Amino acid sequence: MRKRTLHRGLTLFWWATLAFLYLPLAVVVLFSFNEANSAASFTGISFRWYHQLMGNEEILSAFGNSLVLAITSSVIALGIGCLIGYGMYRHRHRRLGWLIVLIYLPIVLPDIVFGISEMAFFVQIHRLTGLLQPGLPTMVIAHVTFQIPFVALIVYSRFVGLDPTLFEAAKDLYATPAKRVMHFMLPTIKPALISAFFLSFTLSVDDFVISFFTAGPESATLPIYIWGAIKKGVSPEINAIATLMIGAVAIAAILSLLFSRRRPT
Amino acid sequence: MADTRTVPSARSRAMVREARHLLFTVAPGAVWIVIFLVLPGAYLMGVAFMTNGPYGLPEMPLSLESFRRLAGFGFLGWSPGNLYTLLRSLWQTLVATGLVVLVAYPIAYYITTCREKWRPIMLLLVVVPSWTNQVIRTFGWMNLLAPGTPLSGLAEGLGLIPPNMGLYPSSFAVTLGLVYNFLPFMVLPLYAAFEKLDTAQVEAARDLFASPVRAFWHAVFPQTLPGLLAGIVLVAIPAFGMYVIPELLGGGKGMMLGNLVATQFAGGANWPLGAAGAILMLIATFIGLFAMRRIGKRLGGGEEVVI
C-alpha cells in the first residue's frame, strides 16, 4: 500500500520534472508564432517572424558558418582522433598514462578557460606573425581540439570490444597493411566512425562559449548571432530561429530512437 | 656468434617498428593538443603574471598585481567586489548541485522502476532538452521569468518579489538556469548506478527487519554513491565556470567567476586580471577532481566511474 503511494508520488514528480524540462522550449516555440512584438503577451498566430528570417542575410550566413564549421572540424577531428584511438588500443600494454591525461585535458577544462586561452594565444600569434587571424579557421582549430578526445575514446572502445584474434587473422592471411586498413579496419569500426562524426558535429553546433571567443567579426555562428540579438534587445525573430533549431533537435531525437530500436541489443 | 647478434637485432627492429607505429598514430593528435591547448594554457598562465598594458594587453615586467586585484586591492584601496563574485560562484555551484541531486535522485530511481522497454525513451526525454543550444534554452527562461509573465505575476502575487521586478535578472534565475542545465548530467550516472543495484542486499536488509529508511541508507545509498560522485563532478565543475547562464539570467548582480574572466578579455579591459581569474578556476577544478577521486577511491571501486 505504502509502496503504491510512493510510486504514485514519483510518477507525479516525473511529470512535473518533464514539464520543467520542456517549458522553456515550449515558450520559445509558442512565441515564434506570436503576432505581437512582445514576449509578454500572446495575441494571435502568425508566421511573420519566419518570413522575416528568410530575408535576413546575417542569419543565413551564420547558418552557413555553423554548417561549415561543424563539418570541417568533425572531418579533421575524425582523422586525428581515429589514429589516436587505434594507437591507444594497439599500444595499450605500454604505460600511456601521460597520453590519456593529455587527451582528457580538453574534456576536463572549463570551456571558458579553454575559449579564452585559445583567443589570447591566437591574438598573440597574429600580432607576432600575421597568421591565425580570428575567423573560421581559428574556430575550426578550437573545435577540432575539443572533438579529438571524444572521437579517440569512441574508436578506442570499439577496438577494445573486438575479438583480438580478428587482427591476427587479417595478418595471417598475408593482407598488406593497406589492405588490412581498407578491408578490415575501416569496415569494422565504421559504426564507431559514424557515431563519432555525429557526436563531433553535435558538439560543434552546440558549442557557444568556445566559438564566441575564437570567432572573428565575420564568422558568427547561429548561437553567436542569437546571443548578439538577445544582448541587443530581444527581437521575436530569435524565437523563430530557435524554434527551427529545436525542431532539428527533435528530429535528431526521433531518428536516434528509431536507430537504437532497430539494433538488436 | 652470428646467432646472438641477429636475434636481438631482429627484436630491436620490431621494437623500432612498434615505436614508429605508436608515433605515427598518436603523434598527430598529441602534437595538435600540445600546440593548440597546452601552449595556449601555458601562455595564459604567463599572462596572469604580467602587467596590464595601456590597451588591456599584457606587458612586461612580471608582477603579482593581477592576483592582488583579484583579491580586491585596487588603486582605491580594498573592495570586496571580486571576492563576492568568487564566493557567489562557490555558493551558486553548491546550491545548484544540491538541488540537482534532490531532483535527479528520485527521477533516476523512478526510471528504473518502470518497464524496461520504456526506459530508453524516458532517458531520452530527460536528455533531449540539453541537445538544444544552451543560449536558446537560457533565452527560453528569460521569456518565462521576465517581468509581466505569468510566473513573475504569480511570484508577485505571493509577495515573493516586489511589483514590476520580474523573476529575472536575479541570482534565483541563475540557480534555476543552472539546475535546468545540469539535471541530465546527474540523472544519467545515477540511473546507471540504480540499474546495477543489487536488490538482494535490499531484500536481505528488509528480511532483517530494517526500516525502509535504514534499508535505503545501508543497502541502497552506498551502491549509488559512485554514480552520485560522477554526477557531482559532471555538474559542479562546469557549473563553477559557467558563463552563459549568469550572463543572461543574472544581470549585473548575478555575476560569477566566468563572467569576471570573460569581461576582462572581451572588453579588452585587463588580460592579466582575467588570466588570474582563469587560473583560480583551474585550481578549483583540479582540487574538485582530485577530491572526488580521493573520495571515490576511499569508498572503493569509484575510480572507473569518476573521471
XYZ file of C-alpha atoms in Angstrom:
572
model
C 0.000 0.000 0.000
C 2.713 2.389 1.051
C 4.747 1.291 -1.915
C 1.928 2.283 -4.227
C 1.684 5.740 -2.704
C 5.409 6.160 -3.186
C 5.154 5.094 -6.795
C 2.259 7.426 -7.425
C 4.182 10.314 -5.872
C 7.179 9.537 -8.036
C 5.039 9.402 -11.168
C 3.728 12.843 -10.353
C 7.264 14.079 -9.721
C 8.370 12.618 -13.055
C 5.713 14.524 -14.998
C 6.479 17.715 -13.095
C 10.158 17.369 -13.966
C 9.325 16.774 -17.618
C 7.201 19.911 -17.607
C 10.126 21.792 -16.076
C 12.462 20.447 -18.772
C 10.229 21.287 -21.714
C 8.601 24.507 -20.509
C 11.323 26.926 -21.691
C 11.466 25.241 -25.090
C 7.681 25.310 -25.403
C 7.645 29.030 -24.639
C 10.190 29.708 -27.381
C 8.158 27.708 -29.901
C 4.909 29.356 -28.845
C 6.238 32.894 -29.122
C 7.762 32.202 -32.516
C 4.176 32.122 -33.814
C 3.157 35.189 -31.851
C 1.634 38.030 -33.807
C 2.605 40.670 -31.274
C 6.044 42.146 -30.840
C 6.210 41.495 -27.156
C 7.108 38.335 -25.329
C 4.747 39.262 -22.515
C 1.503 38.544 -24.292
C 0.306 36.195 -26.971
C -2.090 37.919 -29.332
C -2.536 35.559 -32.238
C -0.859 33.120 -34.595
C 1.254 34.428 -37.436
C 4.265 33.377 -39.453
C 5.707 36.847 -39.835
C 8.902 36.099 -37.885
C 9.633 33.165 -40.149
C 9.116 35.350 -43.199
C 11.466 37.886 -41.724
C 14.080 35.157 -41.215
C 14.164 34.232 -44.874
C 15.279 37.676 -45.925
C 17.872 38.101 -43.188
C 21.333 37.791 -44.806
C 23.086 37.769 -41.456
C 21.164 34.763 -40.217
C 21.698 32.856 -43.437
C 25.433 33.488 -43.312
C 25.507 32.489 -39.607
C 23.726 29.283 -40.534
C 26.276 28.657 -43.300
C 29.153 29.313 -40.902
C 27.699 26.885 -38.373
C 27.498 24.152 -41.011
C 30.953 24.760 -42.491
C 32.491 24.865 -39.023
C 30.764 21.705 -37.837
C 31.558 19.664 -40.953
C 35.171 20.780 -41.378
C 36.077 20.367 -37.730
C 34.350 16.985 -37.462
C 36.181 15.616 -40.508
C 39.581 16.745 -39.218
C 38.861 15.521 -35.686
C 37.683 12.201 -37.098
C 41.012 11.619 -38.841
C 43.219 12.627 -35.935
C 41.050 11.087 -33.223
C 40.714 7.825 -35.105
C 44.503 7.435 -35.325
C 44.847 8.119 -31.585
C 42.073 5.674 -30.753
C 43.800 2.943 -32.731
C 47.237 3.807 -31.356
C 45.947 3.718 -27.790
C 44.442 0.303 -28.438
C 47.484 -1.226 -30.190
C 49.896 0.043 -27.555
C 47.676 -0.247 -24.510
C 50.144 -2.581 -22.788
C 52.563 0.326 -22.563
C 52.182 2.878 -19.835
C 50.358 5.608 -21.734
C 49.036 7.436 -18.672
C 50.553 10.753 -19.767
C 48.876 10.398 -23.137
C 45.496 9.687 -21.596
C 45.834 12.731 -19.328
C 46.770 14.848 -22.354
C 43.805 13.585 -24.336
C 41.374 14.032 -21.450
C 42.539 17.595 -20.924
C 40.111 19.269 -23.374
C 37.172 17.498 -21.691
C 38.108 18.486 -18.157
C 38.998 22.109 -18.864
C 36.185 24.591 -18.121
C 35.069 25.865 -21.527
C 35.527 29.498 -20.597
C 39.193 28.860 -19.738
C 39.529 26.851 -22.939
C 37.999 29.556 -25.118
C 39.893 32.395 -23.523
C 43.280 30.732 -23.640
C 42.734 29.953 -27.334
C 41.692 33.530 -28.008
C 44.621 35.066 -26.141
C 47.000 32.686 -27.904
C 45.602 33.332 -31.386
C 45.673 37.091 -30.867
C 49.291 36.938 -29.719
C 50.328 34.688 -32.623
C 48.551 37.005 -35.011
C 50.381 40.016 -33.630
C 53.733 38.269 -33.944
C 53.370 36.508 -37.290
C 50.223 37.746 -39.015
C 48.887 34.175 -39.087
C 45.744 32.864 -37.425
C 43.555 35.907 -37.650
C 40.366 35.269 -35.667
C 37.766 33.801 -38.026
C 36.520 30.459 -39.265
C 39.992 28.810 -39.352
C 40.699 29.611 -35.708
C 37.240 28.353 -34.784
C 37.898 25.122 -36.668
C 41.161 24.670 -34.757
C 39.449 25.223 -31.410
C 36.597 22.865 -32.268
C 38.892 20.112 -33.504
C 40.763 20.381 -30.202
C 37.712 19.606 -28.106
C 36.368 16.986 -30.514
C 39.546 14.866 -30.668
C 39.093 13.224 -27.227
C 35.544 12.142 -27.978
C 36.467 10.579 -31.324
C 39.518 8.865 -29.798
C 37.509 7.403 -26.928
C 34.700 6.125 -29.163
C 37.125 4.495 -31.628
C 39.231 3.085 -28.784
C 36.251 1.487 -27.077
C 35.133 -0.044 -30.372
C 38.545 -1.675 -30.831
C 38.554 -2.925 -27.230
C 35.194 -4.564 -27.858
C 36.543 -6.518 -30.847
C 37.860 -10.068 -30.729
C 41.695 -9.724 -30.768
C 42.021 -12.833 -32.954
C 40.446 -10.852 -35.805
C 43.611 -8.779 -36.017
C 45.715 -11.969 -36.081
C 43.517 -13.467 -38.753
C 43.935 -10.456 -41.006
C 47.696 -10.690 -40.590
C 47.829 -14.460 -41.061
C 46.087 -14.170 -44.400
C 49.005 -12.087 -45.652
C 46.998 -8.940 -46.090
C 49.218 -5.952 -46.694
C 48.870 -3.088 -44.202
C 46.931 -1.070 -46.762
C 44.557 -3.960 -47.397
C 44.150 -4.566 -43.670
C 43.078 -0.974 -43.260
C 40.744 -0.965 -46.260
C 39.119 -4.376 -45.890
C 39.271 -4.987 -42.172
C 39.848 -1.908 -40.008
C 37.610 0.626 -41.688
C 34.610 -1.675 -42.185
C 34.746 -2.937 -38.592
C 34.984 0.470 -36.994
C 32.512 2.094 -39.370
C 29.716 2.300 -36.764
C 32.140 3.941 -34.336
C 33.233 6.398 -37.006
C 29.667 7.313 -37.839
C 28.690 7.897 -34.226
C 31.935 9.806 -33.580
C 31.223 12.041 -36.552
C 27.703 12.783 -35.374
C 28.853 13.435 -31.839
C 31.559 15.832 -33.073
C 29.062 17.547 -35.315
C 26.590 17.964 -32.448
C 29.283 19.205 -30.072
C 30.318 21.778 -32.635
C 26.804 23.029 -33.357
C 26.006 23.068 -29.663
C 29.070 24.977 -28.585
C 28.741 28.627 -27.827
C 31.438 29.735 -25.406
C 34.492 28.475 -27.270
C 33.168 29.685 -30.638
C 32.328 33.061 -29.142
C 35.891 33.725 -28.046
C 37.622 32.396 -31.146
C 35.272 33.964 -33.706
C 36.186 36.868 -35.926
C 33.864 39.705 -36.927
C 32.532 37.832 -39.968
C 32.403 34.310 -38.677
C 29.429 34.398 -36.320
C 27.638 31.069 -35.980
C 23.932 30.746 -35.227
C 24.351 30.647 -31.424
C 26.634 33.694 -31.619
C 24.088 35.532 -33.755
C 21.313 34.643 -31.308
C 23.481 35.764 -28.402
C 24.085 39.101 -30.084
C 20.379 39.544 -30.820
C 19.489 38.795 -27.193
C 22.111 41.240 -25.949
C 20.947 43.979 -28.276
C 17.386 43.665 -27.060
C 15.109 40.771 -27.695
C 13.592 40.503 -31.142
C 10.841 37.922 -31.662
C 12.800 36.726 -34.689
C 15.088 34.886 -32.276
C 12.156 32.727 -31.254
C 11.743 31.695 -34.886
C 15.397 30.645 -35.440
C 15.448 28.998 -32.037
C 12.304 27.070 -32.934
C 13.909 25.824 -36.138
C 16.925 24.646 -34.121
C 14.667 22.952 -31.565
C 12.892 21.271 -34.484
C 16.217 19.933 -35.772
C 16.978 18.516 -32.320
C 13.533 16.914 -32.126
C 14.083 15.220 -35.479
C 17.508 14.025 -34.333
C 15.949 12.636 -31.149
C 13.305 10.701 -33.071
C 15.906 9.361 -35.514
C 18.167 8.233 -32.689
C 15.242 6.455 -31.085
C 14.366 4.627 -34.301
C 18.025 3.828 -34.929
C 18.659 2.415 -31.459
C 15.464 0.357 -31.600
C 16.370 -1.324 -34.842
C 19.603 -2.619 -33.398
C 19.111 -5.970 -31.725
C 20.976 -5.131 -28.485
C 78.311 -15.519 -32.614
C 76.175 -14.689 -35.598
C 73.095 -16.005 -33.770
C 73.499 -13.849 -30.712
C 73.781 -10.795 -32.915
C 70.835 -11.399 -35.202
C 68.272 -12.301 -32.559
C 68.416 -9.051 -30.597
C 68.681 -7.040 -33.778
C 65.508 -8.612 -35.160
C 63.824 -7.884 -31.870
C 65.089 -4.350 -31.743
C 63.940 -3.820 -35.314
C 60.480 -4.939 -34.281
C 60.662 -2.556 -31.347
C 61.633 0.290 -33.628
C 58.742 -0.609 -35.877
C 56.347 -0.632 -32.923
C 57.671 2.693 -31.701
C 57.279 4.157 -35.166
C 53.745 2.813 -35.291
C 52.977 4.444 -31.955
C 54.494 7.695 -33.153
C 52.569 7.623 -36.406
C 49.174 7.014 -34.793
C 49.400 9.056 -31.639
C 51.754 11.894 -32.519
C 49.438 13.953 -34.772
C 46.789 14.223 -32.076
C 49.251 14.697 -29.230
C 51.084 17.420 -31.146
C 47.773 19.073 -32.015
C 46.666 19.132 -28.381
C 50.068 20.380 -27.228
C 50.142 23.205 -29.786
C 46.528 24.250 -29.542
C 45.732 23.549 -25.917
C 48.811 23.155 -23.746
C 50.693 26.085 -25.277
C 47.705 28.462 -25.081
C 47.147 27.331 -21.496
C 50.781 27.974 -20.642
C 50.587 31.364 -22.355
C 47.502 32.236 -20.313
C 49.341 31.337 -17.122
C 52.182 33.564 -18.189
C 49.784 36.425 -18.889
C 48.443 36.219 -15.339
C 51.882 37.154 -14.024
C 52.379 40.092 -16.369
C 51.490 43.763 -16.002
C 48.378 45.256 -17.535
C 49.306 47.429 -20.520
C 47.515 50.526 -21.818
C 45.078 48.579 -24.069
C 44.426 45.801 -21.607
C 47.119 43.710 -23.241
C 49.800 42.045 -21.133
C 53.195 43.684 -20.808
C 56.452 43.131 -19.024
C 57.579 43.306 -16.200
C 56.273 40.296 -14.371
C 54.172 41.069 -11.338
C 51.606 39.689 -8.945
C 49.450 42.752 -9.465
C 46.550 40.854 -11.063
C 46.312 38.427 -8.153
C 46.257 41.400 -5.793
C 43.450 42.924 -7.867
C 41.618 39.635 -7.855
C 41.768 39.679 -4.050
C 40.211 43.134 -4.166
C 43.155 45.530 -3.912
C 42.883 48.368 -6.442
C 44.027 51.956 -6.573
C 41.068 52.926 -4.454
C 42.132 50.611 -1.674
C 40.469 47.305 -0.903
C 36.979 46.485 -2.103
C 35.260 43.128 -1.798
C 33.701 43.070 -5.300
C 35.850 40.338 -6.785
C 35.725 38.273 -3.628
C 31.943 38.482 -3.686
C 31.997 37.185 -7.241
C 34.175 34.274 -6.178
C 32.021 33.473 -3.148
C 28.883 33.765 -5.276
C 30.320 31.272 -7.777
C 31.034 28.807 -4.983
C 27.631 29.326 -3.393
C 25.726 29.054 -6.696
C 27.625 25.866 -7.550
C 26.865 24.377 -4.150
C 23.166 25.251 -4.200
C 22.652 24.214 -7.817
C 24.462 20.894 -7.341
C 22.449 20.164 -4.204
C 19.157 20.909 -5.937
C 20.145 18.869 -8.983
C 20.841 15.875 -6.723
C 17.469 16.313 -4.999
C 15.624 16.235 -8.328
C 17.772 13.705 -10.170
C 17.866 11.049 -7.447
C 14.144 10.260 -7.424
C 13.948 10.607 -11.198
C 16.763 8.129 -11.778
C 15.164 5.716 -9.309
C 11.748 6.150 -10.885
C 13.062 5.295 -14.355
C 14.490 2.005 -13.090
C 11.107 1.068 -11.622
C 9.403 1.445 -14.981
C 9.078 -1.202 -17.637
C 12.297 -1.974 -19.431
C 11.054 -1.046 -22.861
C 10.121 2.454 -21.676
C 13.431 3.221 -20.003
C 15.454 4.284 -23.077
C 12.629 6.595 -24.115
C 12.391 8.090 -20.636
C 16.127 8.709 -20.551
C 15.941 10.270 -23.988
C 13.141 12.566 -22.797
C 15.370 13.753 -19.968
C 18.386 14.296 -22.206
C 16.813 15.817 -25.332
C 16.348 19.366 -23.978
C 20.089 19.551 -23.330
C 20.740 18.879 -27.015
C 19.305 22.285 -27.765
C 21.808 25.087 -27.684
C 22.461 26.484 -24.234
C 21.854 30.032 -25.408
C 18.391 29.090 -26.660
C 17.448 27.237 -23.500
C 18.525 30.175 -21.380
C 16.615 32.501 -23.685
C 13.520 30.381 -23.002
C 13.934 31.031 -19.299
C 14.349 34.739 -19.971
C 10.967 34.655 -21.702
C 9.427 32.771 -18.799
C 10.802 34.832 -15.950
C 10.680 38.348 -17.402
C 8.540 40.991 -15.682
C 4.883 40.722 -16.678
C 4.925 36.973 -17.423
C 2.541 34.633 -15.586
C 5.344 33.145 -13.449
C 6.543 36.577 -12.370
C 2.946 37.591 -11.741
C 2.485 34.549 -9.530
C 5.613 35.348 -7.545
C 4.427 38.924 -7.168
C 1.012 37.779 -6.025
C 2.618 35.609 -3.393
C 4.653 38.577 -2.243
C 7.958 36.916 -3.072
C 9.221 39.758 -5.220
C 8.420 43.481 -5.325
C 5.968 44.525 -8.072
C 7.209 45.074 -11.651
C 10.559 43.434 -10.917
C 10.131 40.091 -12.595
C 11.987 36.970 -11.547
C 14.849 37.778 -13.886
C 17.510 39.108 -13.712
C 18.303 37.684 -10.298
C 20.500 35.110 -8.658
C 17.357 32.995 -8.256
C 17.076 32.898 -12.047
C 20.729 31.846 -12.265
C 20.154 28.994 -9.807
C 17.122 27.876 -11.764
C 19.055 28.044 -15.031
C 21.929 26.022 -13.584
C 19.620 23.331 -12.208
C 17.830 23.161 -15.542
C 21.058 22.956 -17.480
C 22.762 20.243 -15.428
C 19.882 17.967 -14.482
C 20.560 15.389 -17.251
C 24.229 15.157 -16.278
C 23.161 13.911 -12.860
C 20.292 11.682 -13.972
C 22.417 9.596 -16.356
C 25.161 8.404 -13.956
C 22.624 7.916 -11.160
C 20.431 5.861 -13.467
C 23.433 3.701 -14.378
C 24.061 3.153 -10.661
C 20.416 2.295 -9.926
C 20.250 -0.097 -12.828
C 23.175 -2.104 -11.453
C 21.680 -2.087 -7.976
C 21.952 -5.419 -6.198
C 18.393 -5.864 -4.917
C 19.375 -8.942 -2.902
C 21.020 -6.600 -0.422
C 17.846 -4.604 -0.074
C 15.785 -7.752 0.432
C 18.296 -9.006 2.985
C 18.027 -5.733 4.878
C 14.222 -5.962 4.800
C 14.329 -9.596 5.967
C 16.411 -8.468 8.908
C 13.599 -6.068 9.821
C 15.384 -2.909 8.754
C 13.045 0.031 8.440
C 12.695 1.411 4.884
C 14.873 4.365 5.843
C 17.595 2.153 7.271
C 17.375 -0.230 4.333
C 17.787 2.702 1.972
C 20.661 4.179 3.923
C 22.648 0.970 4.334
C 21.712 -1.064 1.256
C 20.749 1.365 -1.497
C 22.602 4.606 -0.931
C 26.159 3.182 -0.765
C 25.576 1.373 -4.043
C 24.537 4.556 -5.811
C 27.370 6.614 -4.350
C 29.801 6.121 -7.282
C 27.119 7.361 -9.680
C 26.384 10.270 -7.384
C 30.047 11.257 -7.230
C 30.386 11.034 -11.003
C 27.313 13.212 -11.330
C 28.691 15.772 -8.884
C 31.899 16.015 -10.935
C 29.876 16.452 -14.134
C 27.683 19.142 -12.569
C 29.770 21.100 -10.096
C 32.872 21.651 -12.211
C 31.191 23.110 -15.293
C 28.698 24.985 -13.100
C 31.550 26.753 -11.316
C 32.929 28.006 -14.628
C 29.534 28.783 -16.146
C 29.387 31.864 -18.354
C 26.195 31.921 -20.423
C 23.578 31.456 -17.698
C 24.783 34.102 -15.220
C 25.445 36.490 -18.101
C 21.898 36.224 -19.450
C 19.853 35.484 -16.325
C 21.887 37.110 -13.585
C 22.222 40.688 -14.716
C 24.943 42.706 -13.031
C 24.231 41.234 -9.631
C 24.423 37.571 -10.533
C 27.943 37.613 -11.934
C 30.080 34.523 -11.454
C 33.788 33.927 -11.888
C 33.352 33.007 -15.562
C 31.794 36.402 -16.280
C 34.559 38.197 -14.414
C 37.154 36.395 -16.545
C 35.268 36.957 -19.796
C 34.730 40.694 -19.238
C 38.420 41.229 -18.696
C 39.132 39.690 -22.083
C 36.159 40.553 -24.266
C 36.049 44.169 -23.156
C 39.792 44.329 -23.584
C 39.917 45.710 -20.092
C 42.620 43.740 -18.352
C 44.012 40.490 -19.698
C 46.287 39.715 -16.756
C 43.393 40.054 -14.315
C 41.230 37.776 -16.470
C 44.041 35.251 -16.748
C 44.487 35.257 -12.971
C 40.763 34.524 -12.642
C 41.115 31.671 -15.131
C 43.961 30.207 -13.070
C 41.790 30.370 -9.977
C 39.113 28.485 -11.875
C 41.591 25.840 -13.000
C 42.883 25.381 -9.465
C 39.336 24.936 -8.177
C 38.610 22.463 -10.986
C 41.626 20.320 -10.260
C 41.047 20.420 -6.499
C 37.472 19.300 -7.151
C 38.533 16.464 -9.467
C 41.240 15.337 -7.078
C 38.922 15.417 -4.066
C 36.286 13.364 -5.901
C 38.895 10.831 -6.938
C 40.095 10.500 -3.351
C 36.572 10.079 -2.015
C 35.761 7.637 -4.795
C 38.863 5.576 -4.065
C 38.258 5.522 -0.328
C 34.754 4.218 -0.907
C 36.210 1.602 -3.207
C 35.697 0.971 -6.870
C 34.890 4.556 -7.672
C 37.815 5.040 -9.959
C 36.307 3.783 -13.147
C 33.191 5.862 -12.592
C 34.749 9.122 -11.528
C 36.799 10.742 -14.261
